[in-house]
Short mmCIF file of C-alpha atoms and ligand atoms in Angstrom, two decimals:
data_model
loop_
_atom_site.label_atom_id
_atom_site.label_comp_id
_atom_site.label_asym_id
_atom_site.label_seq_id
_atom_site.Cartn_x
_atom_site.Cartn_y
_atom_site.Cartn_z
CA UNK A 1 43.33 -7.92 -56.21
CA UNK A 2 46.65 -6.07 -56.27
CA UNK A 3 45.90 -3.95 -59.34
CA UNK A 4 42.70 -2.54 -57.85
CA UNK A 5 44.52 -2.06 -54.55
CA UNK A 6 47.32 -0.19 -56.28
CA UNK A 7 44.88 2.12 -58.07
CA UNK A 8 43.00 2.86 -54.87
CA UNK A 9 46.25 3.54 -53.07
CA UNK A 10 47.46 5.88 -55.82
CA UNK A 11 44.17 7.71 -55.70
CA UNK A 12 44.34 8.18 -51.92
CA UNK A 13 47.85 9.61 -52.27
CA UNK A 14 46.94 11.86 -55.18
CA UNK A 15 43.91 13.22 -53.34
CA UNK A 16 46.06 13.70 -50.24
CA UNK A 17 43.86 11.44 -48.17
CA UNK A 18 44.83 8.99 -45.47
CA UNK A 19 45.92 5.40 -45.85
CA UNK A 20 44.64 3.24 -43.00
CA UNK A 21 46.09 -0.07 -41.71
CA UNK A 22 43.53 -2.28 -43.47
CA UNK A 23 43.96 -0.57 -46.84
CA UNK A 24 46.05 -2.19 -49.52
CA UNK A 25 49.49 -0.59 -49.71
CA UNK A 26 52.70 -1.31 -51.63
CA UNK A 27 55.27 -3.37 -49.74
CA UNK A 28 57.82 -0.57 -49.92
CA UNK A 29 55.39 1.98 -48.47
CA UNK A 30 54.81 -0.37 -45.54
CA UNK A 31 58.54 -1.00 -45.19
CA UNK A 32 59.54 2.65 -45.23
CA UNK A 33 56.90 3.50 -42.64
CA UNK A 34 57.99 0.72 -40.30
CA UNK A 35 61.57 1.93 -40.76
CA UNK A 36 60.80 5.57 -39.98
CA UNK A 37 58.22 5.00 -37.24
CA UNK A 38 60.28 2.38 -35.39
CA UNK A 39 63.41 4.57 -35.57
CA UNK A 40 61.33 7.41 -34.24
CA UNK A 41 59.99 5.23 -31.39
CA UNK A 42 63.49 4.02 -30.49
CA UNK A 43 64.67 7.65 -30.42
CA UNK A 44 62.02 8.52 -27.85
CA UNK A 45 63.00 5.53 -25.71
CA UNK A 46 66.78 6.06 -25.88
CA UNK A 47 66.08 9.81 -25.67
CA UNK A 48 64.95 9.38 -22.08
CA UNK A 49 68.51 8.65 -20.98
CA UNK A 50 70.32 12.02 -21.26
CA UNK A 51 67.67 13.83 -19.22
CA UNK A 52 66.79 10.84 -17.03
CA UNK A 53 70.36 11.13 -15.83
CA UNK A 54 69.49 14.53 -14.27
CA UNK A 55 66.25 13.69 -12.46
CA UNK A 56 67.96 12.92 -9.17
CA UNK A 57 70.16 16.03 -9.47
CA UNK A 58 67.63 18.64 -10.61
CA UNK A 59 68.27 21.88 -8.71
CA UNK A 60 64.83 22.14 -7.07
CA UNK A 61 61.76 20.05 -6.37
CA UNK A 62 59.82 21.97 -9.02
CA UNK A 63 62.50 21.36 -11.66
CA UNK A 64 62.59 17.71 -10.65
CA UNK A 65 58.84 17.17 -11.00
CA UNK A 66 58.77 18.96 -14.37
CA UNK A 67 61.67 16.89 -15.65
CA UNK A 68 60.09 13.65 -14.47
CA UNK A 69 56.91 14.54 -16.35
CA UNK A 70 58.89 15.33 -19.49
CA UNK A 71 60.83 12.06 -19.45
CA UNK A 72 57.60 10.19 -18.82
CA UNK A 73 56.04 11.93 -21.85
CA UNK A 74 58.93 10.62 -23.93
CA UNK A 75 58.17 7.06 -22.83
CA UNK A 76 54.55 7.69 -23.82
CA UNK A 77 55.59 8.95 -27.25
CA UNK A 78 57.66 5.82 -27.77
CA UNK A 79 54.65 3.68 -26.90
CA UNK A 80 52.24 5.49 -29.27
CA UNK A 81 54.80 5.13 -32.02
CA UNK A 82 55.37 1.42 -31.42
CA UNK A 83 51.57 1.01 -31.55
CA UNK A 84 51.42 2.89 -34.86
CA UNK A 85 54.16 0.65 -36.30
CA UNK A 86 52.39 -2.47 -35.02
CA UNK A 87 49.36 -1.63 -37.16
CA UNK A 88 51.65 -2.26 -40.14
CA UNK A 89 52.24 -5.84 -39.06
CA UNK A 90 55.58 -5.63 -37.23
CA UNK A 91 55.31 -6.82 -33.65
CA UNK A 92 56.55 -4.76 -30.74
CA UNK A 93 58.78 -7.61 -29.62
CA UNK A 94 60.48 -7.62 -32.99
CA UNK A 95 61.14 -3.88 -32.76
CA UNK A 96 62.42 -4.18 -29.18
CA UNK A 97 64.70 -6.98 -30.31
CA UNK A 98 66.10 -4.84 -33.13
CA UNK A 99 66.95 -2.10 -30.66
CA UNK A 100 68.34 -4.57 -28.12
CA UNK A 101 70.70 -6.18 -30.63
CA UNK A 102 71.89 -2.82 -31.97
CA UNK A 103 70.42 -3.48 -35.42
CA UNK A 104 67.99 -0.56 -35.21
CA UNK A 105 68.81 3.10 -35.70
CA UNK A 106 67.74 5.91 -33.41
CA UNK A 107 68.43 9.63 -33.61
CA UNK A 108 72.13 10.57 -33.57
CA UNK A 109 71.52 13.33 -31.03
CA UNK A 110 71.01 10.93 -28.13
CA UNK A 111 74.56 9.65 -28.39
CA UNK A 112 75.84 12.93 -26.92
CA UNK A 113 76.16 13.35 -23.15
CA UNK A 114 74.10 15.72 -20.97
CA UNK A 115 77.01 16.91 -18.83
CA UNK A 116 75.52 19.78 -16.87
CA UNK A 117 72.12 21.02 -15.75
CA UNK A 118 72.27 23.58 -18.57
CA UNK A 119 72.39 20.65 -21.02
CA UNK A 120 68.88 19.73 -19.88
CA UNK A 121 67.86 23.25 -20.95
CA UNK A 122 69.66 22.88 -24.30
CA UNK A 123 68.01 19.51 -24.94
CA UNK A 124 64.59 21.04 -24.32
CA UNK A 125 65.17 24.18 -26.35
CA UNK A 126 67.21 22.79 -29.26
CA UNK A 127 66.43 19.05 -29.41
CA UNK A 128 62.70 19.35 -28.74
CA UNK A 129 62.66 22.47 -30.93
CA UNK A 130 64.17 20.51 -33.83
CA UNK A 131 61.83 17.59 -33.12
CA UNK A 132 58.76 19.87 -33.33
CA UNK A 133 59.96 21.52 -36.55
CA UNK A 134 60.38 18.06 -38.08
CA UNK A 135 57.20 16.58 -36.64
CA UNK A 136 54.55 19.26 -37.21
CA UNK A 137 54.48 18.38 -40.94
CA UNK A 138 54.33 14.68 -39.97
CA UNK A 139 50.88 15.35 -38.44
CA UNK A 140 49.80 15.33 -42.09
CA UNK A 141 51.64 12.10 -42.95
CA UNK A 142 49.58 9.97 -45.30
CA UNK A 143 49.52 6.98 -42.93
CA UNK A 144 46.66 7.63 -40.49
CA UNK A 145 47.98 6.14 -37.21
CA UNK A 146 51.33 7.92 -37.58
CA UNK A 147 49.83 11.32 -38.39
CA UNK A 148 47.34 11.08 -35.53
CA UNK A 149 50.02 10.06 -33.02
CA UNK A 150 52.07 13.09 -34.07
CA UNK A 151 49.34 15.55 -33.09
CA UNK A 152 49.57 14.75 -29.41
CA UNK A 153 53.32 14.27 -29.50
CA UNK A 154 53.78 17.77 -30.96
CA UNK A 155 51.55 19.36 -28.33
CA UNK A 156 53.56 17.77 -25.54
CA UNK A 157 56.84 18.70 -27.17
CA UNK A 158 55.85 22.36 -27.27
CA UNK A 159 55.73 22.27 -23.48
CA UNK A 160 59.08 20.51 -23.46
CA UNK A 161 60.65 23.17 -25.59
CA UNK A 162 59.39 26.01 -23.41
CA UNK A 163 60.64 24.19 -20.34
CA UNK A 164 64.13 24.02 -21.89
CA UNK A 165 63.97 27.65 -22.94
CA UNK A 166 63.03 28.68 -19.43
CA UNK A 167 65.94 26.75 -17.87
CA UNK A 168 68.38 28.48 -20.24
CA UNK A 169 66.78 31.89 -19.72
CA UNK A 170 67.11 31.54 -15.95
CA UNK A 171 70.76 30.47 -16.22
CA UNK A 172 71.66 33.15 -18.72
CA UNK A 173 70.24 35.79 -16.36
CA UNK A 174 71.98 34.31 -13.33
CA UNK A 175 75.60 34.54 -12.26
CA UNK A 176 78.43 34.81 -14.77
CA UNK A 177 79.25 31.11 -14.19
CA UNK A 178 75.62 30.11 -14.82
CA UNK A 179 75.50 32.11 -18.02
CA UNK A 180 78.73 30.45 -19.14
CA UNK A 181 77.25 27.04 -18.39
CA UNK A 182 74.22 27.87 -20.58
CA UNK A 183 76.47 29.12 -23.40
CA UNK A 184 78.64 26.01 -23.21
CA UNK A 185 75.56 23.76 -23.46
CA UNK A 186 74.29 25.63 -26.53
CA UNK A 187 77.77 25.48 -28.08
CA UNK A 188 77.81 21.70 -27.77
CA UNK A 189 74.22 20.96 -28.80
CA UNK A 190 73.78 23.38 -31.72
CA UNK A 191 75.53 21.32 -34.46
CA UNK A 192 74.18 17.91 -33.43
CA UNK A 193 70.64 19.42 -33.15
CA UNK A 194 70.84 20.70 -36.74
CA UNK A 195 71.90 17.21 -37.81
CA UNK A 196 68.73 15.68 -36.38
CA UNK A 197 67.03 16.65 -39.66
CA UNK A 198 69.12 14.03 -41.44
CA UNK A 199 71.79 14.23 -44.11
CA UNK A 200 71.80 17.00 -46.75
CA UNK A 201 69.18 16.51 -49.46
CA UNK A 202 71.66 15.27 -52.04
CA UNK A 203 72.75 12.51 -49.63
CA UNK A 204 69.28 11.53 -48.41
CA UNK A 205 68.32 8.34 -50.24
CA UNK A 206 64.80 8.06 -48.78
CA UNK A 207 63.49 11.62 -49.09
CA UNK A 208 62.25 11.64 -52.65
CA UNK A 209 60.07 8.54 -52.35
CA UNK A 210 58.84 9.47 -48.86
CA UNK A 211 57.79 12.89 -50.16
CA UNK A 212 56.06 11.36 -53.20
CA UNK A 213 54.06 9.20 -50.76
CA UNK A 214 53.18 12.22 -48.56
CA UNK A 215 54.98 10.72 -45.56
CA UNK A 216 57.55 13.50 -45.45
CA UNK A 217 56.19 16.85 -46.56
CA UNK A 218 59.45 18.79 -46.72
CA UNK A 219 63.05 17.83 -47.38
CA UNK A 220 65.70 17.57 -44.66
CA UNK A 221 67.41 20.83 -45.71
CA UNK A 222 64.15 22.79 -45.95
CA UNK A 223 63.26 21.84 -42.37
CA UNK A 224 66.80 22.50 -41.14
CA UNK A 225 66.61 26.01 -42.63
CA UNK A 226 63.22 26.58 -40.99
CA UNK A 227 64.73 25.59 -37.64
CA UNK A 228 67.74 27.91 -38.03
CA UNK A 229 65.43 30.80 -38.93
CA UNK A 230 63.41 30.10 -35.80
CA UNK A 231 66.25 29.79 -33.28
CA UNK A 232 68.37 32.81 -34.28
CA UNK A 233 65.96 35.38 -32.78
CA UNK A 234 65.27 33.03 -29.85
CA UNK A 235 69.01 32.87 -29.06
CA UNK A 236 69.14 36.67 -29.12
CA UNK A 237 66.25 36.84 -26.68
CA UNK A 238 68.07 34.37 -24.43
CA UNK A 239 71.20 36.53 -24.51
CA UNK A 240 73.23 33.60 -25.86
CA UNK A 241 75.13 33.18 -29.12
CA UNK A 242 74.99 30.33 -31.62
CA UNK A 243 78.44 28.85 -32.35
CA UNK A 244 78.54 29.56 -36.09
CA UNK A 245 80.58 32.49 -37.45
CA UNK A 246 78.88 32.13 -40.86
CA UNK A 247 75.41 32.67 -39.48
CA UNK A 248 73.95 35.80 -41.05
CA UNK A 249 70.72 37.11 -42.51
CA UNK A 250 70.51 36.83 -46.28
CA UNK A 251 68.19 39.54 -47.54
CA UNK A 252 67.90 38.02 -50.98
CA UNK A 253 66.91 34.55 -49.80
CA UNK A 254 64.87 35.79 -46.87
CA UNK A 255 66.64 33.22 -44.65
CA UNK A 256 69.69 32.98 -42.42
CA UNK A 257 72.78 31.55 -44.10
CA UNK A 258 74.62 29.08 -41.90
CA UNK A 259 77.97 27.33 -42.07
CA UNK A 260 78.72 23.74 -43.08
CA UNK A 261 78.05 21.10 -40.49
CA UNK A 262 80.48 18.31 -39.67
CA UNK A 263 78.94 15.50 -41.74
CA UNK A 264 81.84 13.11 -41.14
CA UNK A 265 81.01 13.28 -37.48
CA UNK A 266 77.30 12.69 -38.22
CA UNK A 267 77.89 9.56 -40.31
CA UNK A 268 80.33 8.26 -37.75
CA UNK A 269 77.74 8.70 -34.95
CA UNK A 270 75.04 7.02 -37.07
CA UNK A 271 77.42 4.09 -37.67
CA UNK A 272 77.73 3.59 -33.92
CA UNK A 273 80.87 5.55 -33.11
CA UNK A 274 79.47 8.56 -31.30
CA UNK A 275 80.59 9.50 -27.80
CA UNK A 276 77.93 7.42 -26.03
CA UNK A 277 76.51 4.84 -28.49
CA UNK A 278 77.86 1.93 -26.46
CA UNK A 279 76.73 3.33 -23.14
CA UNK A 280 73.21 4.11 -24.37
CA UNK A 281 72.67 0.60 -25.70
CA UNK A 282 74.23 -1.05 -22.67
CA UNK A 283 71.91 0.95 -20.42
CA UNK A 284 68.88 0.00 -22.52
CA UNK A 285 69.82 -3.69 -22.44
CA UNK A 286 70.39 -3.67 -18.68
CA UNK A 287 67.03 -1.95 -18.07
CA UNK A 288 65.29 -4.46 -20.31
CA UNK A 289 66.97 -7.44 -18.64
CA UNK A 290 66.32 -6.11 -15.15
CA UNK A 291 62.67 -5.51 -15.99
CA UNK A 292 62.05 -8.99 -17.45
CA UNK A 293 60.55 -10.31 -14.21
CA UNK A 294 58.06 -7.41 -14.09
CA UNK A 295 56.85 -8.16 -17.63
CA UNK A 296 56.59 -11.87 -16.83
CA UNK A 297 54.66 -11.18 -13.64
CA UNK A 298 52.29 -8.79 -15.46
CA UNK A 299 51.67 -11.36 -18.20
CA UNK A 300 51.06 -14.13 -15.65
CA UNK A 301 48.64 -11.88 -13.76
CA UNK A 302 46.77 -10.95 -16.96
CA UNK A 303 46.50 -14.64 -17.92
CA UNK A 304 45.14 -15.49 -14.47
CA UNK A 305 42.59 -12.67 -14.63
CA UNK A 306 41.45 -13.80 -18.07
CA UNK A 307 41.01 -17.35 -16.77
CA UNK A 308 39.02 -16.15 -13.77
CA UNK A 309 36.62 -14.05 -15.86
CA UNK A 310 36.44 -15.41 -19.41
CA UNK A 311 34.74 -12.96 -21.76
N1 LIG B 1 70.13 10.05 -36.67
O1 LIG B 1 67.32 9.23 -46.41
P1 LIG B 1 67.33 9.89 -45.07
C1 LIG B 1 62.76 12.79 -30.47
C2 LIG B 1 69.41 7.87 -41.23
S1 LIG B 1 63.14 13.52 -31.96
C3 LIG B 1 70.30 8.76 -37.02
O2 LIG B 1 67.27 11.36 -45.03
P2 LIG B 1 64.69 9.66 -43.87
C4 LIG B 1 62.02 13.62 -29.43
C5 LIG B 1 68.07 7.45 -41.80
O3 LIG B 1 67.35 6.71 -40.86
C6 LIG B 1 64.22 12.41 -32.87
N2 LIG B 1 70.04 8.31 -38.28
O4 LIG B 1 66.22 9.21 -44.13
C7 LIG B 1 62.77 13.79 -28.18
C8 LIG B 1 68.49 6.66 -43.01
O5 LIG B 1 68.91 5.36 -42.62
P3 LIG B 1 68.13 4.00 -43.10
C9 LIG B 1 63.50 11.37 -33.67
C10 LIG B 1 69.60 9.21 -39.17
O6 LIG B 1 64.08 8.64 -43.01
C11 LIG B 1 63.29 15.02 -27.85
C12 LIG B 1 69.74 7.39 -43.48
O7 LIG B 1 70.23 8.12 -42.36
N3 LIG B 1 62.66 11.95 -34.66
O8 LIG B 1 63.09 11.67 -30.33
C13 LIG B 1 69.39 10.56 -38.85
O9 LIG B 1 64.03 10.01 -45.15
C14 LIG B 1 64.02 15.20 -26.68
C15 LIG B 1 69.48 8.31 -44.65
O10 LIG B 1 68.65 9.44 -44.29
C16 LIG B 1 62.29 11.26 -35.76
O11 LIG B 1 62.65 10.12 -35.95
C17 LIG B 1 69.69 10.98 -37.53
N4 LIG B 1 69.56 12.25 -37.14
O12 LIG B 1 64.84 11.03 -43.06
C18 LIG B 1 62.98 12.72 -27.30
C19 LIG B 1 61.35 11.97 -36.69
N5 LIG B 1 68.96 11.21 -39.95
O13 LIG B 1 66.84 3.96 -42.35
C20 LIG B 1 63.73 12.89 -26.13
C21 LIG B 1 60.81 11.08 -37.77
C22 LIG B 1 68.89 10.28 -40.94
O14 LIG B 1 67.90 4.15 -44.58
C23 LIG B 1 64.24 14.14 -25.82
N6 LIG B 1 61.80 10.75 -38.75
N7 LIG B 1 69.29 9.10 -40.46
O15 LIG B 1 69.05 2.90 -42.72
C24 LIG B 1 62.07 11.51 -39.85
O16 LIG B 1 61.48 12.57 -40.07
C25 LIG B 1 63.09 11.00 -40.83
O17 LIG B 1 63.27 9.61 -40.60
C26 LIG B 1 64.45 11.74 -40.77
C27 LIG B 1 65.41 11.06 -41.76
C28 LIG B 1 64.28 13.19 -41.17
C29 LIG B 1 65.08 11.65 -39.38
#
């Protein structure tokens, strides 16, 4: 009965325990999780495109094999996340359809182009770095399948971040032109990476409820600040600068102050008007259409196998 279910749910949340798929949960808790987890899954899937674009042009065989492994990890993360969302009763086909038709959101960052090899480094260092900062607390998300998926995702993303760091370090210690290429990549990715944490807290309609339900553990601005504090010394070690004249240590706060971000640009990208929104979706649709025969063949084969050896 719903009242007993509600009380049990409240108790699990208050005791900071995990909610599992078969437990009773409020409709809005289920809805907000499907929203966040499916957006997260779509981000991993669309997120393969900027770096996938560089696999055939990686500067050495070693770089190429590392990049292939990274992009493949991203596909894997998307699949764990779709599985976690499925346990909430939304089918994978429905989620794919929402992405295909452009109804679903995915992270704003993947609507920016990876123009040079240094951009692959900046994606690893800044985009994976922001993703880890946001996702480590999600390992403790109250919904079991999501939190557990995050543990492995975060481990893999730590490798990804180091891989990006190492690309930038190599370039920034190379020729003057290589160093410039690394600086240019950081200049372009810094602002959009900070926006991955979502809108400022006073414009984040979902944060309060998600934090009360122990899905999010920290607000968007708290995590953004944590990220800035982490990357300033890393940028110094790389020998690169971050493109923000207002960036400076604030002794009183014990944090780096940073300048305003371009929120008009952010909301415009989220609405579908970023540099590559159309291209990203078109590429996804084409890949899905071109792969239809593979899925059909795999399903036909599985059906035949099941017929041949009924369990
Ligand atoms: N882009 O009320 P809030 C990766 C939307 S990492 C687009 O603050 P919430 C790894 C938001 O959905 C990237 N939309 O929302 C990788 C909401 O719209 P809705 C993925 C954004 O959920 C690395 C509205 O704005 N990571 O893929 C963005 O409480 C390298 C209001 O915002 C995750 O998804 C944005 N940046 O907080 C792959 C992490 N920010 O749904 C390849 C899990 C906000 O009401 C290469 N997600 N919106 O219509 C989260 O932690 C949260 O969902 C936030 C947003 C923090 C992203």
